[in-house]
């Protein structure tokens, strides 16, 4: 029996034979100086351009496949690769190598790959380190095109736990899901795109298992826990019994969840706490409906901007917002205005480079500094309000004057629509994200200005604890269960209820079932979570008696 410990990056249990995948790379390219002397730079540049153009076509096709199979957020992984491929620095580096080295296009790609990947891998930021693998994946795609190697799905002849040194997002997407029990990799992290895709697609995955995971394990039976990051190869009777017990607990939980499908989100003693869903595009509605979501608590509109070549037009945005509002058939749809900056950068919407982007020009600050972009979005949002129960959510609010400035722009936009005879709902709800310490401390003042609060616990935790949310090195220091975070949520809830407005939580903590009782005690009115978490949370709420819930987790 062999026990391996890695990092659990996608929850779930799996048991089956290990299938170790060895990638068929493009043929190695000779780097002898004599080979370079015979190259024609102009011809090599043409070959490179053709291979890159084909790679761009492939990435857009993969994005569309991901959009259909796993939703908008998964599609953005491939759009991110397309942005990297279009990056002028990356392209210029390859062309410059062909000129200066008089080398083949293949060697130029390898030089640029190694240079850019090394720069990213050398940073202290785990998110940027994970992007080094994206560079390698884009380079691999170009090299395969240069060599005439076609990318194809990994063939699985039976249900297996697939193991590999690493898997690219495209390889993961093209896997036959009916025969894929789980994923194991030697390297990788929870921040890399393959891990994100595995979570989106509901595939148990463990990364960072190191060299102990190798071809020698091929064909052996293994059991894995994608949440705990554990893998047991060739398990003995005790290990198998423990696994089966865990799987039985999972089956019981699944049965409980199916039993609450179609049931109201109320506690055993009648306290209601609605469960809404977070989405990034109209295509994600299928997951909302499949998981019985009560509405949309957070539509991240920035994904529309990421998917477009430039800023989406008013008409493009209107169609997307209208589609969601109409499909939800009167259920609440909260749409957050453009929230870019920090870790969400757009190549066609460049922001000035900053030492501390999380503290810089982002979210509502960008909207107020670029009112023409903000007004276009608001026009689309108000127009969509005529087709459903739309609410507008302003991110990253820190001051009352920001809210008032936004309200003045909203009034101006509505006046325009009135003058043009365009229908909209004048009393469309306007809310704010409570995700800065400033917003918590002036919550009573802010609550008098808006119709609802939505707490973004991810950024709130980052700013309260002075911990970079993108860093994987902080561990126990970045504790979202910290009493300061929970007390801040209660302060916001108290202010909201004093003003007579509802409060929702839409950050990661909303889906944390261990905090559901605490949120009931605090008085949270609704939670907005990934669609797959709707039924587990509903089961937890319905099995809870609200009057027995306490605030003990707010204390040390």
Coordinates of C-alpha atoms in Angstrom, one line a residue:
X1 CA 0.0 0.0 0.0
X2 CA 1.3 3.5 -0.9
X3 CA 0.0 6.6 0.7
X4 CA 0.4 9.9 -1.2
X5 CA -0.4 13.4 0.1
X6 CA -0.9 16.3 -2.3
X7 CA -3.1 19.3 -2.4
X8 CA -6.8 18.7 -2.8
X9 CA -8.0 21.1 -5.5
X10 CA -11.4 19.7 -6.5
X11 CA -13.6 17.9 -4.0
X12 CA -14.9 14.4 -4.5
X13 CA -14.2 10.7 -3.8
X14 CA -13.0 8.2 -6.5
X15 CA -11.9 4.6 -6.7
X16 CA -10.4 2.9 -9.7
X17 CA -7.3 1.9 -11.7
X18 CA -4.6 4.4 -12.2
X19 CA -3.9 5.3 -15.8
X20 CA -0.6 7.2 -16.1
X21 CA -0.6 9.5 -19.2
X22 CA 2.5 10.2 -21.2
X23 CA 2.2 13.0 -23.6
X24 CA 3.2 12.6 -27.2
X25 CA 5.1 15.9 -27.7
X26 CA 6.1 17.4 -31.0
X27 CA 9.4 16.1 -32.4
X28 CA 12.4 17.7 -30.8
X29 CA 14.0 20.4 -32.9
X30 CA 17.7 20.4 -33.5
X31 CA 19.4 23.5 -32.2
X32 CA 22.7 23.1 -34.0
X33 CA 24.2 26.3 -35.3
X34 CA 24.5 24.9 -38.8
X35 CA 20.8 24.3 -38.9
X36 CA 20.1 28.0 -38.0
X37 CA 22.5 29.3 -40.7
X38 CA 20.3 27.7 -43.4
X39 CA 17.1 29.4 -42.3
X40 CA 15.4 32.2 -44.0
X41 CA 14.0 34.6 -41.3
X42 CA 11.1 35.8 -43.5
X43 CA 10.0 32.2 -44.2
X44 CA 10.3 31.3 -40.5
X45 CA 8.3 34.3 -39.5
X46 CA 5.6 33.2 -41.9
X47 CA 5.6 29.7 -40.5
X48 CA 5.4 31.1 -37.0
X49 CA 2.5 33.4 -37.9
X50 CA 0.6 30.6 -39.6
X51 CA 1.1 28.3 -36.5
X52 CA 0.0 31.1 -34.1
X53 CA -3.1 31.9 -36.2
X54 CA -4.1 28.2 -36.1
X55 CA -3.4 28.2 -32.3
X56 CA -5.7 31.2 -31.9
X57 CA -8.5 29.4 -33.9
X58 CA -8.1 26.3 -31.7
X59 CA -8.3 28.3 -28.5
X60 CA -11.5 30.1 -29.6
X61 CA -13.0 26.7 -30.5
X62 CA -12.0 25.3 -27.1
X63 CA -13.5 28.4 -25.4
X64 CA -16.8 27.7 -27.1
X65 CA -16.7 24.0 -26.1
X66 CA -16.0 25.0 -22.5
X67 CA -18.8 27.5 -22.6
X68 CA -21.3 24.8 -23.5
X69 CA -20.0 22.1 -21.2
X70 CA -18.7 23.9 -18.2
X71 CA -20.0 27.6 -18.3
X72 CA -18.5 31.0 -18.9
X73 CA -15.9 30.9 -16.2
X74 CA -14.3 27.8 -17.8
X75 CA -14.4 29.4 -21.2
X76 CA -12.4 32.3 -19.8
X77 CA -9.5 30.0 -19.2
X78 CA -9.1 29.6 -23.0
X79 CA -9.8 33.2 -23.7
X80 CA -6.9 34.0 -21.3
X81 CA -4.6 31.7 -23.4
X82 CA -5.8 33.6 -26.5
X83 CA -4.9 36.9 -24.8
X84 CA -1.4 35.6 -24.0
X85 CA -1.0 34.4 -27.6
X86 CA -2.0 37.9 -28.8
X87 CA 0.4 39.6 -26.4
X88 CA 2.8 41.8 -28.4
X89 CA 5.7 41.2 -26.0
X90 CA 5.4 37.4 -26.5
X91 CA 5.1 37.7 -30.3
X92 CA 7.9 40.2 -30.6
X93 CA 10.2 38.0 -28.5
X94 CA 9.7 35.1 -30.9
X95 CA 10.2 37.2 -34.1
X96 CA 13.2 38.9 -32.6
X97 CA 14.8 35.5 -31.9
X98 CA 14.3 34.5 -35.5
X99 CA 16.1 37.7 -36.7
X100 CA 18.9 37.8 -34.2
X101 CA 19.6 34.1 -33.9
X102 CA 18.7 33.2 -37.5
X103 CA 16.9 30.2 -35.9
X104 CA 13.9 28.1 -36.8
X105 CA 10.4 29.2 -35.7
X106 CA 10.4 26.2 -33.4
X107 CA 13.5 27.3 -31.5
X108 CA 12.2 30.9 -31.3
X109 CA 9.0 29.6 -29.6
X110 CA 11.2 27.6 -27.2
X111 CA 13.3 30.6 -26.3
X112 CA 10.3 32.8 -25.7
X113 CA 8.6 30.1 -23.7
X114 CA 11.5 29.6 -21.4
X115 CA 12.0 33.3 -20.9
X116 CA 8.5 34.2 -20.1
X117 CA 7.8 31.1 -18.0
X118 CA 11.0 31.7 -16.0
X119 CA 10.0 35.3 -15.2
X120 CA 6.5 34.2 -14.0
X121 CA 7.8 31.2 -12.0
X122 CA 10.3 33.5 -10.2
X123 CA 7.7 35.7 -8.7
X124 CA 6.5 35.4 -5.1
X125 CA 2.8 35.4 -6.2
X126 CA 1.4 31.8 -6.6
X127 CA -1.2 33.1 -9.0
X128 CA 1.5 34.5 -11.3
X129 CA 3.6 31.3 -10.8
X130 CA 0.6 29.3 -12.1
X131 CA 0.5 31.5 -15.2
X132 CA 3.9 30.1 -16.1
X133 CA 2.2 26.8 -17.0
X134 CA -0.2 28.8 -19.3
X135 CA 2.8 30.1 -21.2
X136 CA 4.1 26.6 -21.6
X137 CA 0.7 25.4 -22.8
X138 CA 0.4 28.1 -25.4
X139 CA 4.0 27.4 -26.6
X140 CA 3.2 23.7 -26.8
X141 CA 0.2 24.4 -29.0
X142 CA 2.3 26.5 -31.4
X143 CA 5.0 23.9 -31.5
X144 CA 2.5 21.1 -32.3
X145 CA 1.1 23.2 -35.1
X146 CA 4.6 23.8 -36.5
X147 CA 5.3 20.1 -36.4
X148 CA 1.9 19.2 -37.8
X149 CA 0.9 17.3 -34.6
X150 CA -2.9 17.4 -34.1
X151 CA -4.3 17.8 -30.6
X152 CA -6.8 15.0 -29.8
X153 CA -8.7 13.8 -26.8
X154 CA -6.9 11.4 -24.4
X155 CA -8.4 8.0 -25.1
X156 CA -9.7 6.2 -22.0
X157 CA -10.7 2.6 -22.6
X158 CA -12.3 2.1 -19.1
X159 CA -13.2 4.3 -16.1
X160 CA -9.9 5.4 -14.6
X161 CA -8.2 7.8 -12.3
X162 CA -6.0 9.7 -14.7
X163 CA -2.5 10.5 -13.5
X164 CA 0.1 12.7 -15.3
X165 CA 3.1 15.0 -14.7
X166 CA 0.7 17.8 -15.6
X167 CA -2.4 18.3 -17.7
X168 CA -3.2 21.3 -19.8
X169 CA -6.7 22.9 -19.6
X170 CA -7.4 21.8 -23.2
X171 CA -6.4 18.2 -22.3
X172 CA -8.7 18.2 -19.3
X173 CA -11.6 19.6 -21.3
X174 CA -11.3 17.0 -24.1
X175 CA -11.3 14.1 -21.7
X176 CA -14.2 11.6 -22.0
X177 CA -16.0 12.5 -18.7
X178 CA -17.9 9.2 -18.7
X179 CA -14.6 7.3 -18.2
X180 CA -12.9 9.8 -15.9
X181 CA -13.1 9.1 -12.2
X182 CA -10.5 11.6 -11.0
X183 CA -7.3 13.5 -11.8
X184 CA -3.8 13.3 -10.2
X185 CA -0.8 15.4 -11.1
X186 CA 2.8 15.6 -10.0
X187 CA 2.8 19.4 -10.1
X188 CA 0.3 22.2 -10.3
X189 CA -1.6 24.2 -7.7
X190 CA -5.1 25.2 -6.8
X191 CA -4.6 28.4 -8.7
X192 CA -3.8 26.9 -12.1
X193 CA -6.3 26.8 -14.8
X194 CA -6.6 23.0 -14.9
X195 CA -7.5 22.9 -11.2
X196 CA -10.1 25.6 -11.8
X197 CA -11.5 23.6 -14.7
X198 CA -11.7 20.4 -12.7
X199 CA -13.7 22.2 -10.0
X200 CA -16.0 23.7 -12.6
X201 CA -16.6 20.3 -14.2
X202 CA -17.0 18.5 -10.8
X203 CA -14.0 16.2 -11.3
X204 CA -12.2 15.1 -8.1
X205 CA -8.5 16.3 -8.4
X206 CA -5.3 16.2 -6.4
X207 CA -2.2 18.1 -7.5
X208 CA 1.4 18.5 -6.2
X209 CA 2.0 14.7 -5.6
X210 CA 5.5 14.9 -6.8
X211 CA 7.7 12.2 -8.3
X212 CA 6.0 9.5 -6.0
X213 CA 3.3 9.6 -8.6
X214 CA 4.9 7.9 -11.6
X215 CA 4.4 5.4 -14.4
X216 CA 5.2 2.5 -12.0
X217 CA 1.7 3.0 -10.5
X218 CA 0.0 2.5 -13.8
X219 CA -2.8 -0.1 -13.6
X220 CA -2.8 -0.3 -9.8
X221 CA -6.1 0.4 -7.9
X222 CA -6.3 3.7 -6.0
X223 CA -8.7 5.5 -3.8
X224 CA -8.6 9.3 -3.6
X225 CA -10.2 12.2 -1.7
X226 CA -10.1 15.4 -3.8
X227 CA -11.0 17.5 -0.8
X228 CA -8.3 16.2 1.6
X229 CA -5.7 15.7 -1.1
X230 CA -5.0 12.1 -0.2
X231 CA -4.4 9.2 -2.5
X232 CA -3.9 5.5 -1.4
X233 CA -2.5 3.2 -4.1
X234 CA -3.1 -0.6 -3.7
X235 CA -5.1 0.0 -0.6
X236 CA -5.4 -2.7 2.1
X237 CA -8.7 -3.9 3.6
X238 CA -8.8 -1.1 6.3
X239 CA -8.1 1.6 3.8
X240 CA -10.9 0.3 1.5
X241 CA -13.3 0.1 4.4
X242 CA -12.6 3.7 5.3
X243 CA -13.1 4.8 1.8
X244 CA -16.4 2.9 1.4
X245 CA -17.6 4.5 4.7
X246 CA -16.8 7.9 3.4
X247 CA -18.5 7.2 0.1
X248 CA -21.6 6.0 2.0
X249 CA -21.7 9.3 4.0
X250 CA -21.5 11.1 0.6
X251 CA -24.4 9.0 -0.8
X252 CA -26.5 9.8 2.3
X253 CA -25.8 13.5 1.9
X254 CA -26.7 13.3 -1.8
X255 CA -30.0 11.6 -1.0
X256 CA -30.7 14.3 1.6
X257 CA -29.9 17.0 -1.0
X258 CA -32.3 15.5 -3.6
X259 CA -35.0 15.4 -1.0
X260 CA -34.9 19.1 -0.6
X261 CA -35.1 19.9 -4.3
X262 CA -38.1 22.1 -4.9
X263 CA -38.5 22.8 -1.1
X264 CA -38.4 26.4 0.4
X265 CA -35.2 27.7 1.9
X266 CA -36.5 27.8 5.5
X267 CA -35.2 26.5 8.8
X268 CA -37.1 23.9 10.9
X269 CA -38.7 26.8 12.9
X270 CA -39.7 28.8 9.8
X271 CA -36.8 31.3 9.4
X272 CA -36.2 32.1 5.7
X273 CA -32.8 32.5 4.2
X274 CA -32.9 32.4 0.4
X275 CA -30.2 30.7 -1.6
X276 CA -29.2 32.4 -4.9
X277 CA -26.5 31.6 -7.5
X278 CA -23.4 33.2 -8.8
X279 CA -22.9 33.2 -12.6
X280 CA -20.7 34.8 -15.2
X281 CA -22.8 34.6 -18.4
X282 CA -26.3 33.6 -19.7
X283 CA -24.9 30.1 -20.5
X284 CA -24.6 29.5 -16.8
X285 CA -28.4 29.6 -16.3
X286 CA -28.6 25.8 -17.1
X287 CA -26.6 25.1 -14.0
X288 CA -28.8 27.4 -11.9
X289 CA -31.9 25.7 -13.1
X290 CA -30.5 22.2 -12.8
X291 CA -29.5 22.9 -9.2
X292 CA -32.8 24.6 -8.3
X293 CA -31.4 28.1 -7.5
X294 CA -33.9 30.7 -6.3
X295 CA -32.5 33.5 -8.4
X296 CA -29.2 35.1 -9.3
X297 CA -27.5 36.8 -6.4
X298 CA -24.4 37.8 -8.4
X299 CA -24.0 38.1 -12.1
X300 CA -20.3 39.0 -12.7
X301 CA -20.6 41.2 -15.7
X302 CA -16.9 41.5 -16.1
X303 CA -16.9 38.2 -17.9
X304 CA -18.7 39.8 -20.8
X305 CA -15.9 42.3 -21.1
X306 CA -13.3 39.5 -20.9
X307 CA -15.0 37.6 -23.7
X308 CA -15.2 40.6 -26.1
X309 CA -12.4 41.9 -28.3
X310 CA -13.2 45.3 -27.0
X311 CA -15.7 46.7 -24.5
X312 CA -19.1 45.1 -25.3
X313 CA -21.6 47.5 -26.8
X314 CA -24.8 48.6 -25.1
X315 CA -26.8 46.3 -27.4
X316 CA -24.5 43.3 -26.7
X317 CA -24.8 43.8 -22.9
X318 CA -28.5 44.5 -23.1
X319 CA -29.1 41.2 -24.9
X320 CA -27.1 39.3 -22.3
X321 CA -28.8 40.9 -19.3
X322 CA -32.3 40.6 -20.9
X323 CA -31.7 36.9 -21.6
X324 CA -30.9 36.2 -17.9
X325 CA -33.7 38.4 -16.6
X326 CA -36.3 36.8 -18.8
X327 CA -35.1 33.2 -18.2
X328 CA -35.4 33.7 -14.4
X329 CA -39.1 34.5 -14.9
X330 CA -39.5 37.0 -12.2
X331 CA -36.9 35.7 -9.8
X332 CA -34.3 38.2 -8.6
X333 CA -31.3 38.8 -10.8
X334 CA -28.5 40.9 -9.2
X335 CA -26.0 42.2 -11.8
X336 CA -22.7 43.6 -10.6
X337 CA -21.3 46.5 -12.6
X338 CA -17.9 46.2 -14.1
X339 CA -15.4 44.9 -11.6
X340 CA -11.9 44.9 -13.1
X341 CA -8.5 45.7 -11.8
X342 CA -6.2 43.8 -9.3
X343 CA -6.3 40.2 -10.5
X344 CA -8.8 40.8 -13.3
X345 CA -7.0 42.7 -16.1
X346 CA -8.3 43.2 -19.7
X347 CA -5.8 43.6 -22.5
X348 CA -8.2 45.9 -24.4
X349 CA -8.9 47.9 -21.3
X350 CA -5.4 48.7 -20.0
X351 CA -5.0 50.1 -16.5
X352 CA -1.9 51.8 -15.3
X353 CA 0.6 49.4 -13.7
X354 CA 0.5 49.8 -9.9
X355 CA 2.6 48.5 -7.0
X356 CA -0.5 47.4 -5.1
X357 CA -3.3 46.8 -7.6
X358 CA -5.6 45.4 -5.0
X359 CA -5.5 48.9 -3.4
X360 CA -5.5 50.8 -6.7
X361 CA -7.8 51.7 -9.6
X362 CA -10.4 48.9 -9.7
X363 CA -14.1 48.2 -9.7
X364 CA -16.3 51.3 -9.0
X365 CA -13.2 53.6 -9.2
X366 CA -12.7 52.6 -12.8
X367 CA -16.4 53.2 -13.5
X368 CA -16.3 56.7 -12.0
X369 CA -13.1 57.5 -13.8
X370 CA -14.4 56.2 -17.1
X371 CA -18.1 57.4 -17.0
X372 CA -18.6 56.7 -20.7
X373 CA -18.0 53.0 -20.1
X374 CA -20.2 53.1 -16.9
X375 CA -23.1 54.9 -18.6
X376 CA -23.1 52.3 -21.5
X377 CA -23.4 49.5 -19.0
X378 CA -26.1 51.3 -16.9
X379 CA -28.2 52.0 -20.0
X380 CA -28.1 48.2 -20.9
X381 CA -29.0 47.3 -17.3
X382 CA -31.9 49.6 -17.0
X383 CA -33.2 48.5 -20.4
X384 CA -33.0 44.9 -19.2
X385 CA -35.0 45.8 -16.1
X386 CA -38.2 45.9 -18.3
X387 CA -37.9 42.2 -18.8
X388 CA -37.5 40.8 -15.3
X389 CA -36.6 41.4 -11.6
X390 CA -33.2 43.1 -12.2
X391 CA -31.1 44.7 -9.4
X392 CA -27.9 46.7 -9.9
X393 CA -24.9 46.0 -7.6
X394 CA -22.0 48.5 -7.2
X395 CA -18.7 46.9 -6.2
X396 CA -15.8 48.1 -4.0
X397 CA -17.7 51.0 -2.3
X398 CA -15.7 52.8 0.4
X399 CA -17.5 56.2 0.7
X400 CA -20.9 57.7 0.7
X401 CA -19.9 60.2 -2.0
X402 CA -19.2 57.3 -4.4
X403 CA -22.7 56.0 -4.0
X404 CA -24.2 59.5 -4.5
X405 CA -22.0 60.0 -7.6
X406 CA -23.3 56.7 -9.0
X407 CA -26.9 57.6 -8.2
X408 CA -26.5 60.9 -10.1
X409 CA -25.3 59.0 -13.2
X410 CA -28.2 56.5 -12.8
X411 CA -30.6 59.4 -12.8
X412 CA -29.0 60.9 -15.8
X413 CA -29.2 57.6 -17.7
X414 CA -32.9 57.2 -16.8
X415 CA -33.5 60.7 -18.0
X416 CA -32.0 59.8 -21.4
X417 CA -34.1 56.6 -21.6
X418 CA -37.2 58.7 -20.8
X419 CA -36.3 61.2 -23.6
X420 CA -35.8 58.3 -26.0
X421 CA -39.0 56.6 -25.1
X422 CA -37.2 53.4 -24.1
X423 CA -39.0 51.3 -21.4
X424 CA -37.3 50.5 -18.1
X425 CA -38.2 50.0 -14.4
X426 CA -37.6 53.3 -12.6
X427 CA -37.5 51.6 -9.1
X428 CA -34.8 49.1 -10.1
X429 CA -33.1 48.2 -6.9
X430 CA -29.6 49.6 -6.4
X431 CA -27.2 48.0 -3.9
X432 CA -23.6 48.0 -2.9
X433 CA -20.9 45.4 -2.2
X434 CA -19.7 45.6 1.4
X435 CA -16.1 44.5 0.9
X436 CA -13.9 47.2 2.4
X437 CA -13.4 48.0 6.1
X438 CA -14.5 51.5 5.3
X439 CA -17.9 50.3 4.1
X440 CA -18.3 48.3 7.3
X441 CA -17.5 51.2 9.6
X442 CA -19.9 53.6 7.7
X443 CA -22.5 50.9 7.0
X444 CA -25.3 52.8 8.7
X445 CA -24.7 55.8 6.4
X446 CA -24.5 53.7 3.3
X447 CA -27.6 51.8 4.2
X448 CA -29.6 55.0 4.0
X449 CA -28.5 55.5 0.4
X450 CA -29.2 52.1 -1.2
X451 CA -31.8 49.3 -1.4
X452 CA -29.7 46.3 -0.3
X453 CA -26.2 45.2 0.8
X454 CA -24.2 42.3 -0.6
X455 CA -21.1 41.2 1.4
X456 CA -18.0 40.2 -0.6
X457 CA -16.2 38.1 2.0
X458 CA -13.2 37.4 -0.3
X459 CA -12.0 41.0 -0.5
X460 CA -13.3 41.8 3.0
X461 CA -11.1 39.1 4.4
X462 CA -8.1 40.4 2.4
X463 CA -8.4 44.0 3.6
X464 CA -9.3 43.2 7.2
X465 CA -6.4 40.8 7.7
X466 CA -3.9 42.5 5.4
X467 CA -3.5 39.3 3.5
X468 CA -3.2 39.1 -0.3
X469 CA -6.0 36.8 -1.4
X470 CA -3.9 35.6 -4.4
X471 CA -1.0 34.4 -2.2
X472 CA -0.7 30.7 -1.4
X473 CA 2.0 31.2 1.2
X474 CA 0.0 32.9 3.9
X475 CA -1.9 29.8 5.0
X476 CA -3.3 30.2 8.5
X477 CA -2.7 33.9 8.5
X478 CA -5.4 34.4 5.9
X479 CA -8.3 32.9 7.9
X480 CA -11.8 33.7 6.5
X481 CA -13.2 32.4 9.8
X482 CA -11.4 35.1 11.7
X483 CA -13.7 36.7 14.3
X484 CA -12.8 40.1 12.8
X485 CA -14.4 39.0 9.5
X486 CA -17.5 37.6 11.1
X487 CA -17.9 40.6 13.3
X488 CA -17.6 42.9 10.3
X489 CA -20.4 40.9 8.6
X490 CA -22.6 41.3 11.7
X491 CA -21.9 45.1 11.8
X492 CA -23.1 45.3 8.2
X493 CA -26.1 43.2 8.9
X494 CA -27.1 45.3 11.9
X495 CA -26.9 48.5 9.9
X496 CA -28.8 47.0 7.0
X497 CA -31.7 45.8 9.2
X498 CA -31.8 49.1 11.1
X499 CA -32.3 50.8 7.8
X500 CA -34.9 48.2 6.7
X501 CA -32.9 46.8 3.8
X502 CA -31.9 43.1 3.2
X503 CA -28.3 41.8 3.2
X504 CA -26.8 38.9 1.2
X505 CA -23.4 37.2 1.3
X506 CA -22.0 36.4 -2.1
X507 CA -18.3 35.6 -1.3
X508 CA -16.8 32.2 -0.8
X509 CA -17.9 32.0 2.8
X510 CA -21.6 31.9 1.7
X511 CA -21.0 28.3 0.5
X512 CA -19.3 27.3 3.8
X513 CA -21.8 25.0 5.4
X514 CA -19.9 25.2 8.7
X515 CA -20.9 28.9 8.9
X516 CA -24.6 28.6 8.0
X517 CA -25.8 28.6 11.6
X518 CA -23.6 31.6 12.3
X519 CA -25.1 33.5 9.4
X520 CA -28.6 32.7 10.6
X521 CA -27.6 34.0 14.0
X522 CA -26.2 37.2 12.5
X523 CA -29.4 37.7 10.5
X524 CA -28.2 37.3 7.0
X525 CA -31.2 37.3 4.6
X526 CA -29.8 35.4 1.7
X527 CA -26.7 33.6 0.4
X528 CA -25.4 33.6 -3.2
X529 CA -23.2 30.6 -4.1
X530 CA -22.0 28.4 -7.0
X531 CA -25.0 26.5 -8.4
X532 CA -23.7 23.1 -7.1
X533 CA -23.9 24.4 -3.5
X534 CA -27.6 25.2 -3.6
X535 CA -28.9 21.9 -2.5
X536 CA -26.3 21.2 0.2
X537 CA -27.0 24.6 1.8
X538 CA -30.8 24.1 1.6
X539 CA -30.4 20.8 3.4
X540 CA -28.3 22.5 6.1
X541 CA -30.8 25.3 6.5
X542 CA -33.8 23.0 6.7
X543 CA -32.0 20.8 9.3
X544 CA -31.3 23.9 11.5
X545 CA -33.4 25.5 14.1
X546 CA -32.7 29.3 13.9
X547 CA -33.6 30.1 17.5
X548 CA -30.8 27.8 18.6
X549 CA -28.1 29.4 16.4
X550 CA -25.4 31.4 18.3
X551 CA -22.7 33.9 17.7
X552 CA -20.0 31.9 19.4
X553 CA -17.8 31.9 16.3
X554 CA -17.5 35.6 16.6
X555 CA -15.5 35.1 19.8
X556 CA -12.0 33.8 20.3

